[in-house]
mmCIF file of C-alpha atoms in Angstrom:
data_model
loop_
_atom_site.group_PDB
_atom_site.id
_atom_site.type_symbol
_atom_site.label_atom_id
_atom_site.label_comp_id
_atom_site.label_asym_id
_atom_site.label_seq_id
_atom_site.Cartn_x
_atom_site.Cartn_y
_atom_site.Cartn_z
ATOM 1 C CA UNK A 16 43.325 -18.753 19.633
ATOM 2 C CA UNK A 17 39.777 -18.676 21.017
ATOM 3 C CA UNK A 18 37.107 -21.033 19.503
ATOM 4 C CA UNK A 19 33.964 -19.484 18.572
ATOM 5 C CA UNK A 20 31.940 -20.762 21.316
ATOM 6 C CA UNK A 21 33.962 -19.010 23.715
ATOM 7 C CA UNK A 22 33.913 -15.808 21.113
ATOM 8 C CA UNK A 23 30.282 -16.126 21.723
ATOM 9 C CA UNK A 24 30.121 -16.640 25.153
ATOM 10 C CA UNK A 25 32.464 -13.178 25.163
ATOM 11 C CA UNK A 26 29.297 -11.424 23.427
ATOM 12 C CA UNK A 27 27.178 -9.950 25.929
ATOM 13 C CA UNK A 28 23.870 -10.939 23.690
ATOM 14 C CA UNK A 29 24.679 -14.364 23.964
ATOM 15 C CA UNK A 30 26.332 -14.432 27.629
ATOM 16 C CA UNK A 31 23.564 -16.188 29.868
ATOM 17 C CA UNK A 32 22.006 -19.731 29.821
ATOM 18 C CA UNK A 33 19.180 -19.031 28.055
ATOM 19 C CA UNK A 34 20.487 -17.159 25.137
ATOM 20 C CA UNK A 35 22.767 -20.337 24.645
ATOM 21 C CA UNK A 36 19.967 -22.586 24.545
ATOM 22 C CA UNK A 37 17.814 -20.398 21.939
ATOM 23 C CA UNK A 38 21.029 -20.369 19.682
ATOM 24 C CA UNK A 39 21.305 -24.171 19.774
ATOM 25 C CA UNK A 40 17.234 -24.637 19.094
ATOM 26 C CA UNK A 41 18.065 -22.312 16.487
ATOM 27 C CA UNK A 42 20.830 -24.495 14.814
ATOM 28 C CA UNK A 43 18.711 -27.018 14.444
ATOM 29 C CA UNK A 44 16.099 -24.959 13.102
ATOM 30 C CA UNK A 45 18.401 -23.786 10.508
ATOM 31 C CA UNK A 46 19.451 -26.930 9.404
ATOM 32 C CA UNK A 47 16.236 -28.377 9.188
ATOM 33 C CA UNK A 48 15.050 -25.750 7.289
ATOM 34 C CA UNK A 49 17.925 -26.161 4.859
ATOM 35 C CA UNK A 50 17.323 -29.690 4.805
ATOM 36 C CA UNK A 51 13.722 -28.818 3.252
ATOM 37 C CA UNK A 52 14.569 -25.705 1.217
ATOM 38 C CA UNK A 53 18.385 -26.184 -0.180
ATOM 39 C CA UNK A 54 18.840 -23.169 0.032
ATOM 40 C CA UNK A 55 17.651 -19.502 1.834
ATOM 41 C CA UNK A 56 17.968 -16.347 2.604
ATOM 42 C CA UNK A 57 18.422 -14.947 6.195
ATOM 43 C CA UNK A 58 15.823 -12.923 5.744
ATOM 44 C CA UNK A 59 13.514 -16.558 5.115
ATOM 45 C CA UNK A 60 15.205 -17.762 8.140
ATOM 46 C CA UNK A 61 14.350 -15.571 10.373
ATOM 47 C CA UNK A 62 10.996 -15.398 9.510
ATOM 48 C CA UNK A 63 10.723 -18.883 9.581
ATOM 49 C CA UNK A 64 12.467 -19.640 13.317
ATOM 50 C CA UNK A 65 11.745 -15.781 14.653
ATOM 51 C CA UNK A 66 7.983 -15.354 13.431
ATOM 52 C CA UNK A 67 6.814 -18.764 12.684
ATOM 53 C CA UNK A 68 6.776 -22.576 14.006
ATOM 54 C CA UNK A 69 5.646 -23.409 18.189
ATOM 55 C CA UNK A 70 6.027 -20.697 20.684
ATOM 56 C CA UNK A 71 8.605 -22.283 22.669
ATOM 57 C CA UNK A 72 10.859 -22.821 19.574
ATOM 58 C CA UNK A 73 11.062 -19.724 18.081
ATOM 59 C CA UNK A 74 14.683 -17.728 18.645
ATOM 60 C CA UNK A 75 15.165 -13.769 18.239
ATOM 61 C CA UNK A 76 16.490 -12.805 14.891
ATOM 62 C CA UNK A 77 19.996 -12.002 16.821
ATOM 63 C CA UNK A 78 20.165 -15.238 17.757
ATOM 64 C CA UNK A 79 19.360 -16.504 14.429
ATOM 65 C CA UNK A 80 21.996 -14.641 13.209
ATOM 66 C CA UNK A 81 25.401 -15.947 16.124
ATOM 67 C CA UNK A 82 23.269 -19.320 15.562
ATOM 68 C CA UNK A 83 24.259 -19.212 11.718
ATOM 69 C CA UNK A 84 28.125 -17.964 12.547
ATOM 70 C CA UNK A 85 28.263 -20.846 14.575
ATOM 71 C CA UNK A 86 27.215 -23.516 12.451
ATOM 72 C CA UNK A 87 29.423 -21.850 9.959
ATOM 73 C CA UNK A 88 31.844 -21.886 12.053
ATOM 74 C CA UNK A 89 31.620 -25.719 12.476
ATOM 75 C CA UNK A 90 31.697 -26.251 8.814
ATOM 76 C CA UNK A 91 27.895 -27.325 9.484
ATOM 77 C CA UNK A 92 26.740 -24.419 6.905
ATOM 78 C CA UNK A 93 28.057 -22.578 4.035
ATOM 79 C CA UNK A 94 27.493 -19.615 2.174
ATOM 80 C CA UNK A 95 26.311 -18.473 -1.344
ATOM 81 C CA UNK A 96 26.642 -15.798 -3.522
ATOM 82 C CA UNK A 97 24.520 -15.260 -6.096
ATOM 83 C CA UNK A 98 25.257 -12.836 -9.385
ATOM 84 C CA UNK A 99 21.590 -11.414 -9.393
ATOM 85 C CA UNK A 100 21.802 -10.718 -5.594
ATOM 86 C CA UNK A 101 25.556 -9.472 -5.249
ATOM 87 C CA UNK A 102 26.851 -9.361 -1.427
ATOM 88 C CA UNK A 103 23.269 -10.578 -0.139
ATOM 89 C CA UNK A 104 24.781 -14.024 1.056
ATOM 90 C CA UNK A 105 22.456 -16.978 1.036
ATOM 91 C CA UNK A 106 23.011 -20.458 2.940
ATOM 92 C CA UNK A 107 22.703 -23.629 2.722
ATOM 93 C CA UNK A 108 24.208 -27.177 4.470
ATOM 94 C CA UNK A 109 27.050 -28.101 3.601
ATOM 95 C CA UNK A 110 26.698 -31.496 2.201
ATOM 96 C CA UNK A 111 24.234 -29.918 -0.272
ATOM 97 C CA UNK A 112 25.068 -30.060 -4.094
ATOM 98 C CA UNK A 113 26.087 -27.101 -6.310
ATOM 99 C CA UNK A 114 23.670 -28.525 -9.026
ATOM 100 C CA UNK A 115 20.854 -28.376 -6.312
ATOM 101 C CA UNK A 116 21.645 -24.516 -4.923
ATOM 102 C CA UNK A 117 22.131 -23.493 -8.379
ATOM 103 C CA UNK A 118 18.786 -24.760 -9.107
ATOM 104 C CA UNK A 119 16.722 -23.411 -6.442
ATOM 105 C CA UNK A 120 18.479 -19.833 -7.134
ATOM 106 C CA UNK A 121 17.677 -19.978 -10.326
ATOM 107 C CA UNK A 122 14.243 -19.305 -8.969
ATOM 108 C CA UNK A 123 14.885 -17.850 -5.227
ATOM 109 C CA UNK A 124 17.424 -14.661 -6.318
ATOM 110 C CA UNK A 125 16.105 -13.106 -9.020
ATOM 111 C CA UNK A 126 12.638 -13.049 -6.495
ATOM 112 C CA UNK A 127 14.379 -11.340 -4.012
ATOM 113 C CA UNK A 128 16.404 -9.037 -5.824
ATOM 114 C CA UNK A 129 12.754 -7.493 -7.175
ATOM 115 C CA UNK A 130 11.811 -6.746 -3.518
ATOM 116 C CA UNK A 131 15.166 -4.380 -3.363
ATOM 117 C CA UNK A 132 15.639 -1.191 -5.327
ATOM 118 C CA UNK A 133 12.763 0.891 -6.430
ATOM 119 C CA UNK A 134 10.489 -1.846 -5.052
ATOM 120 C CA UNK A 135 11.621 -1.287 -1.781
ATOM 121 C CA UNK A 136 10.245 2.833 -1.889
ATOM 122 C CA UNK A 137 7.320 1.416 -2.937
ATOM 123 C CA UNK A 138 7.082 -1.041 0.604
ATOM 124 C CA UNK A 139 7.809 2.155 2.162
ATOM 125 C CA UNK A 140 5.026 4.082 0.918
ATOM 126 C CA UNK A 141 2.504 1.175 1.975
ATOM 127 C CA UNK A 142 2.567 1.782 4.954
ATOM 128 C CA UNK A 143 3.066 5.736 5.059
ATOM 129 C CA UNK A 144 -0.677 5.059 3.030
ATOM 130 C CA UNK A 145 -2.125 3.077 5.800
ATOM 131 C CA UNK A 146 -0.799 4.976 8.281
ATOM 132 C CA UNK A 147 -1.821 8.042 7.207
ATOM 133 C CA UNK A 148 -5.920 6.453 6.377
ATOM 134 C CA UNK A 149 -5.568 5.806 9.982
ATOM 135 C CA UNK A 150 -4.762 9.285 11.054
ATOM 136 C CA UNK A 151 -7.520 10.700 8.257
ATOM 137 C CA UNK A 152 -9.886 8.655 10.289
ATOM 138 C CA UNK A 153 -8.923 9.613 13.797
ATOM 139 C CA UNK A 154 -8.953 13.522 12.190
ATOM 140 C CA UNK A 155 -12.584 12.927 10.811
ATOM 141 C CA UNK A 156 -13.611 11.206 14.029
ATOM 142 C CA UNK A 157 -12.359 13.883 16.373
ATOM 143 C CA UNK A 158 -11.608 16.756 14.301
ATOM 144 C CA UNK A 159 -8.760 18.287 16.361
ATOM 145 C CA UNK A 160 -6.139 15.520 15.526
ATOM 146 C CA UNK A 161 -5.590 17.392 12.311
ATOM 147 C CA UNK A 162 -1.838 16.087 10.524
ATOM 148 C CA UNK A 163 0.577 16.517 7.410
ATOM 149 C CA UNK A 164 2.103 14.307 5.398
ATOM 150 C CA UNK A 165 -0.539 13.677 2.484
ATOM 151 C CA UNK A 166 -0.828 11.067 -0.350
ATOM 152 C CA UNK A 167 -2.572 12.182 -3.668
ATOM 153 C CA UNK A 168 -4.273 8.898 -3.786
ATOM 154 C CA UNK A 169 -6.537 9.911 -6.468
ATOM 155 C CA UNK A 170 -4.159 11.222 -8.710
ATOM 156 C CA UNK A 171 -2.348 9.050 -11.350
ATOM 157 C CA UNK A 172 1.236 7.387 -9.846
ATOM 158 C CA UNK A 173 4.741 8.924 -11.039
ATOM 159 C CA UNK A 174 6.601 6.659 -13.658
ATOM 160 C CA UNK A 175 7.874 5.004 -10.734
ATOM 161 C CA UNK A 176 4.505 3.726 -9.342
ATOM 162 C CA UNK A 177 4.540 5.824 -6.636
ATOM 163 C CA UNK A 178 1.659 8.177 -5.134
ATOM 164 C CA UNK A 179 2.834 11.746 -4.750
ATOM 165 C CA UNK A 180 3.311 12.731 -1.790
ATOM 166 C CA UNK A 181 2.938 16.479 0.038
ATOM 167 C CA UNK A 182 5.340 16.249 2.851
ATOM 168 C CA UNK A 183 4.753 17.862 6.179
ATOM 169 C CA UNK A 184 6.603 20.662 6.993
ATOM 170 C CA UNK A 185 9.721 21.110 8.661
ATOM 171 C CA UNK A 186 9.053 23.736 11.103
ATOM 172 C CA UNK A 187 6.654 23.929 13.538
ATOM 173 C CA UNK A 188 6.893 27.097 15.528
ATOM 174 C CA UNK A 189 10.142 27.733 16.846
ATOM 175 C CA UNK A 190 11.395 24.357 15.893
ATOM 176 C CA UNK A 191 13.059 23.947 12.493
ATOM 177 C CA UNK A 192 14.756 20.326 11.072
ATOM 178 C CA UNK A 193 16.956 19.718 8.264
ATOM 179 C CA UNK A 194 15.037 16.105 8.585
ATOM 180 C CA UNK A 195 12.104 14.785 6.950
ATOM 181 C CA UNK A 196 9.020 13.423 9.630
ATOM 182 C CA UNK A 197 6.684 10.786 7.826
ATOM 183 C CA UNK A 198 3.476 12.792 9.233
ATOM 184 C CA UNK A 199 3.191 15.268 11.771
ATOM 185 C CA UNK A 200 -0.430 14.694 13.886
ATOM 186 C CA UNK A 201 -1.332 17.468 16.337
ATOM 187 C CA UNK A 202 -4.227 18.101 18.435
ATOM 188 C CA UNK A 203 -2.819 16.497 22.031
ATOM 189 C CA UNK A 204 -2.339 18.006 24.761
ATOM 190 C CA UNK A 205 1.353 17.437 25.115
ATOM 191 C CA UNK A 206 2.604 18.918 21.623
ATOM 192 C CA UNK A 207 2.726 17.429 18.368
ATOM 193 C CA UNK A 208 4.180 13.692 17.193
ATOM 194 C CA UNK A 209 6.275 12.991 14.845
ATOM 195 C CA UNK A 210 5.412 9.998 13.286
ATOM 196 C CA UNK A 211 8.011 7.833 11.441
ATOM 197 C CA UNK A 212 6.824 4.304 9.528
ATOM 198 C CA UNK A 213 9.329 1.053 8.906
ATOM 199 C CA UNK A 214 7.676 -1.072 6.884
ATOM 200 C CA UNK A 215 11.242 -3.278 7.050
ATOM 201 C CA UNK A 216 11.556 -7.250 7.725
ATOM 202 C CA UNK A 217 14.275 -6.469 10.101
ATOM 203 C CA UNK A 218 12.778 -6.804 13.910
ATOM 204 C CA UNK A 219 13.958 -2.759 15.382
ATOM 205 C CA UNK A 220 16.730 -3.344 18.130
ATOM 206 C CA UNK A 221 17.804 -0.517 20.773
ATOM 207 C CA UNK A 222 20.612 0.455 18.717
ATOM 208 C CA UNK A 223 19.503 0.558 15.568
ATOM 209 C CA UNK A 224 20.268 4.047 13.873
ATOM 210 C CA UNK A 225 16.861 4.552 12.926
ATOM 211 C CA UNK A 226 15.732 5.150 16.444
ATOM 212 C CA UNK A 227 18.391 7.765 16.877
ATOM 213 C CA UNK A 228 17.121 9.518 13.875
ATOM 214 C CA UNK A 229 13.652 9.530 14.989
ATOM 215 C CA UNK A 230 14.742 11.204 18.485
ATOM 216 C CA UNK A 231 16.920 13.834 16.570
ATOM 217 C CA UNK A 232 14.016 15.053 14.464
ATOM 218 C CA UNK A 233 11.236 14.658 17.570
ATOM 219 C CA UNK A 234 13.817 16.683 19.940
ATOM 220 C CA UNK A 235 14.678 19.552 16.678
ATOM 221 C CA UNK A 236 10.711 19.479 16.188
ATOM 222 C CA UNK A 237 10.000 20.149 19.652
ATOM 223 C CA UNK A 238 7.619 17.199 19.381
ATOM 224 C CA UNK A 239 6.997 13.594 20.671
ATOM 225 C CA UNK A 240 8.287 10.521 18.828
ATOM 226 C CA UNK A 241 5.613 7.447 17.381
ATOM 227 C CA UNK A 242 7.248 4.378 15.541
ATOM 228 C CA UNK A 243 5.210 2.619 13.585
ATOM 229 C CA UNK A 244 7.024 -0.824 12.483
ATOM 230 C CA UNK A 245 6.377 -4.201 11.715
ATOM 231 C CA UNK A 246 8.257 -5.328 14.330
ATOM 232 C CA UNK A 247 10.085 -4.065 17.409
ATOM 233 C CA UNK A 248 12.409 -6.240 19.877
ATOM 234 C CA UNK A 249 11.047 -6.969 23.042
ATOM 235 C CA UNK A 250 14.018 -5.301 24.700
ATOM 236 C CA UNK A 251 13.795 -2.425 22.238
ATOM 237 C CA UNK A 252 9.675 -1.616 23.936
ATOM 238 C CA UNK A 253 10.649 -2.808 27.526
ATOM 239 C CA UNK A 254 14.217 -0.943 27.833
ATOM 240 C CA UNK A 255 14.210 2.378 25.827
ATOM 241 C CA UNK A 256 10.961 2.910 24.173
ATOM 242 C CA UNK A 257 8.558 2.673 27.368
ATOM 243 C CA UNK A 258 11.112 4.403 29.796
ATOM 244 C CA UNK A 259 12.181 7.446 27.238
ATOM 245 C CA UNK A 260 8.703 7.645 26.283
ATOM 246 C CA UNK A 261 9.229 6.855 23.092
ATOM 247 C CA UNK A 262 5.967 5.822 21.388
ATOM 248 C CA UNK A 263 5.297 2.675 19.182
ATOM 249 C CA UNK A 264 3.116 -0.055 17.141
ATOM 250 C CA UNK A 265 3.926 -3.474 15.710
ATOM 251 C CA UNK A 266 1.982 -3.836 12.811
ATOM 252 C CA UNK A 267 2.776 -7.539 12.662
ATOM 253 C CA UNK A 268 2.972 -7.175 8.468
ATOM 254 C CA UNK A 269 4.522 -6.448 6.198
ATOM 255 C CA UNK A 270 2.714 -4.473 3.430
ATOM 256 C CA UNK A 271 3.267 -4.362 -0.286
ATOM 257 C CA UNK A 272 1.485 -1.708 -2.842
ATOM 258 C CA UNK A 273 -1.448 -2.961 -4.400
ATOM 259 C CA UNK A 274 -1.436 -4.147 -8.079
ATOM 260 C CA UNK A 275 1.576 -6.142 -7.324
ATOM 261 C CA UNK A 276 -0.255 -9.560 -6.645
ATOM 262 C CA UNK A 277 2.286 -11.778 -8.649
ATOM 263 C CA UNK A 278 5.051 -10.660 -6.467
ATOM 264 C CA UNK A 279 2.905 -10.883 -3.321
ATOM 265 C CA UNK A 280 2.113 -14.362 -3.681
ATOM 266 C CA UNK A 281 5.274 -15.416 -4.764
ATOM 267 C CA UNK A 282 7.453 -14.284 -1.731
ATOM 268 C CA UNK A 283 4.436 -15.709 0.509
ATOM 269 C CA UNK A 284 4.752 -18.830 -0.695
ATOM 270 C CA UNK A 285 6.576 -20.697 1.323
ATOM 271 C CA UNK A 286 8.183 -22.570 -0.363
ATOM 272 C CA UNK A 287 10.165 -19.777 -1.809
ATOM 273 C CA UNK A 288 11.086 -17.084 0.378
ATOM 274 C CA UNK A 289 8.125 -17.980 2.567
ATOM 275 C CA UNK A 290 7.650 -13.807 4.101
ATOM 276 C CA UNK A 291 3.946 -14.978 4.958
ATOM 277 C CA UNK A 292 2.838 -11.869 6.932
ATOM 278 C CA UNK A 293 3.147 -9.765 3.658
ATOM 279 C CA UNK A 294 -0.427 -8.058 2.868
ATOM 280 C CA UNK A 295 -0.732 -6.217 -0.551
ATOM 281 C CA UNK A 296 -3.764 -3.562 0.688
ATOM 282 C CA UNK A 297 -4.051 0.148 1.148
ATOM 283 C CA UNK A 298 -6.307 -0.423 4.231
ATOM 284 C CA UNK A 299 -5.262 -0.703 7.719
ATOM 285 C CA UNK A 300 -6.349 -4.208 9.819
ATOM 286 C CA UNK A 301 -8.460 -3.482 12.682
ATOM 287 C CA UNK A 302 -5.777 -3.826 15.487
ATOM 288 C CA UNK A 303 -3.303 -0.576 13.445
ATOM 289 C CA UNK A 304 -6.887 1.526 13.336
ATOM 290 C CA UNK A 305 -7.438 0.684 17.308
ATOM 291 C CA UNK A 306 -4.132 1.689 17.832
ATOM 292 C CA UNK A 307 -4.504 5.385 16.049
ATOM 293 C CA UNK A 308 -8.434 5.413 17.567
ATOM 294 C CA UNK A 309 -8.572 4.592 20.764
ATOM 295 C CA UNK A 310 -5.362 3.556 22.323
ATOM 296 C CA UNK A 311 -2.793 6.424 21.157
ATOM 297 C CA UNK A 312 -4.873 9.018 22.727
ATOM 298 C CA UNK A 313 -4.334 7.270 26.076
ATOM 299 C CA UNK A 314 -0.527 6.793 25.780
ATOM 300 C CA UNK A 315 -0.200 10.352 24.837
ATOM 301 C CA UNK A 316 0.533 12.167 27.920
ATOM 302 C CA UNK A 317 1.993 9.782 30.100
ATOM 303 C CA UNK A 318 4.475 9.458 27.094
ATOM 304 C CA UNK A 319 4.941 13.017 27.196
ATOM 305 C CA UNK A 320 6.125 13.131 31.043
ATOM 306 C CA UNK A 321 8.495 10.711 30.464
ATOM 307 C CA UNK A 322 10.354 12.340 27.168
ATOM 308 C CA UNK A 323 10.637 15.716 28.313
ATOM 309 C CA UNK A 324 12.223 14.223 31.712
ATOM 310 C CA UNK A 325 14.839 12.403 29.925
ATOM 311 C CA UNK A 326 15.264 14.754 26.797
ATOM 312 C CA UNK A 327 19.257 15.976 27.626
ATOM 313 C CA UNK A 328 19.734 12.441 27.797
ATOM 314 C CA UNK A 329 18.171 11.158 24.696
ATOM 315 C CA UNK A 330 20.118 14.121 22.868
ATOM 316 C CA UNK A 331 23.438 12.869 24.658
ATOM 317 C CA UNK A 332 22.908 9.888 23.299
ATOM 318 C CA UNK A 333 22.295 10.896 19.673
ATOM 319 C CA UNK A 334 25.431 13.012 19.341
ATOM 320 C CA UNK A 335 27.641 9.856 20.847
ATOM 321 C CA UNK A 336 28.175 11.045 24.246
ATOM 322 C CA UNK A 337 26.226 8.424 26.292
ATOM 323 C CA UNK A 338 26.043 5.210 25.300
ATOM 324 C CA UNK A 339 23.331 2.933 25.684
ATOM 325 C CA UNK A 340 23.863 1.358 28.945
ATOM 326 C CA UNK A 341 24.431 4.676 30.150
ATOM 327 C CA UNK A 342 21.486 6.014 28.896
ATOM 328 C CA UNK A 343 19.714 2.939 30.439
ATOM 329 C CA UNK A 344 20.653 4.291 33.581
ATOM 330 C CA UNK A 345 19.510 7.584 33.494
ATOM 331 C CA UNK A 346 16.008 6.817 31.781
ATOM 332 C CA UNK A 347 15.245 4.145 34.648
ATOM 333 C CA UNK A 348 15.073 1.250 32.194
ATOM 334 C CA UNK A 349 14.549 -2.252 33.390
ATOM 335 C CA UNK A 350 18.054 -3.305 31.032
ATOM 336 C CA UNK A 351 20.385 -1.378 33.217
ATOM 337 C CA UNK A 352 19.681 -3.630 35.768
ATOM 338 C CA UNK A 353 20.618 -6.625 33.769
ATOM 339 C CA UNK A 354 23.902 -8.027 34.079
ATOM 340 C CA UNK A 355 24.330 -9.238 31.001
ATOM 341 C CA UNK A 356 21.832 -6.964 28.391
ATOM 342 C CA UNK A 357 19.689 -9.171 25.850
ATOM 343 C CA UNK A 358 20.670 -8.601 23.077
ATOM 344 C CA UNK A 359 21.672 -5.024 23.585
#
């Protein structure tokens, strides 16, 4: 029976030198961090080893991730369930104490559990706020980039805490979605985008399904796609996104609704679960606005050449009949020519 290092070495994210070396800095990352904390999340460890620390030792959030099967594989790490957080597993080394794990979830799960549920709609919305502040400014700057997707900002929030919202519409033209776009912006050249936000911690990898949902509704909208996320794979930009012509920004944070400062600072504070790029504001940081302003008109049509040339194949791939590498191929992209595709 095959040991996991040669499991891993069978994975294609993981088959090259250099992925093997990032998994092992991350291992001893992990454990580190354990050492210090007791216990965490892999959401804390990831932002720890994938966002934070010296440029040369920070490892991908995939390799975080075969990094942790590994060392649980080698009985270095174990894994905790908590009652308040159900299947969200947590992890710790595995020489430390019940007493101390017990302790620090006393304090760590009930924390994150309040960023899940209803919380989580209202993470979406913060950036679906800012994102749309930075389209009402591009609109009132140049009048033609006119959109839809509206907050009521000034009207009082649902029992929820939420703004309402008055979605764009589904149809523009001749085009017609069962879908739902974030905002619709129009006033290029090229057609309309359709604009979908992520305000998630997870970095956006080539295969992730919310990529294929943004194509569906771009290609049923007979529009152009825009991501707007806090943080997108190198591979994802390089390999698909720039070669499909499949707009994007990194927003770099991760924003919160304002009012909620106690939970802010708390899962900031790292010491807990230590997510420092979290922002609790309603107003865009100079780099998102630069983005709407000045750069996305620029990106626009070259965008536009590229999407309509590889349209069948984007919809090919959406409906399962061309898988990734395949659709590498056809779109030109710099991972078909990679032996063994990091990660994906």
């Amino acid at each position: 029976m095959a040991n996991f290092s040669e499991k891993l070495l069978s994975r294609p994210e993981a088959r090259s030198a250099d992925a093997l070396k990032r998994i092992s800095i991350a291992k001893n990352r992990i454990q580190s961090v354990l050492d210090r904390e007791r216990v965490a999340h892999q959401k804390t460890l990831e932002q720890k080893i994938s966002d934070q620390g010296p440029v040369g030792m920070r490892v991908d959030p995939h390799l975080v991730g075969l990094a942790i099967m590994d060392l649980l594989e080698l009985n270095r790490l174990k894994t905790v369930l908590s009652e308040v957080t159900g299947k969200h597993p947590w992890y710790a080394n595995r020489l430390t104490s019940g007493a101390e794990i017990d302790e620090r979830l006393e304090t760590l799960a009930p924390l994150y559990q309040s960023t899940l549920g209803n919380f989580s709609n209202l993470i979406g919305d913060a950036l679906e706020v800012i994102t749309e502040k930075c389209l009402a400014a591009q609109q009132a700057k140049q009048g033609k980039y006119v959109y839809q997707g509206h907050f009521l900002l000034d009207e009082p929030k649902d029992k929820h805490g939420r703004y309402k919202k008055i979605q764009p519409p589904k149809a523009i033209g001749p085009f017609s979605t069962q879908k739902e776009a974030d905002f619709l912006q129009f006033g290029y050249d090229d057609g309309a985008l359709c604009i979908e936000c992520k305000n998630y911690r997870e970095w956006i990898y080539p295969h992730s399904n919310l990529i294929s949902e943004l194509i569906v509704k771009a290609l049923e909208l007979g529009s152009l796609p825009l991501m707007v996320a806090r943080r997108i794979h190198y591979t994802t930009r390089e390999n698909l996104f720039k070669p499909a012509g499949i707009m994007f920004h990194e927003t770099f944070y991760q924003y919160y609704p304002v009012g909620h400062d106690e939970i802010t600072d708390k899962v900031k504070d790292k010491t807990l679960l230590g997510f420092s790029d979290v922002r609790a504001t309603e107003q865009p940081d100079k780099r998102t606005s630069k983005f709407f302003s000045d750069y996305l008109p620029t990106i626009t049509a070259p965008s536009a050449l590229l999407w309509n040339r590889h349209k069948d194949a984007l919809k090919a791939y959406t409906r399962s009949e061309m898988d990734l590498m395949e659709l590498y191929k056809v779109i030109g992209s710099p991972g078909a020519r990679v032996t063994a595709p990091v990660p994906f």
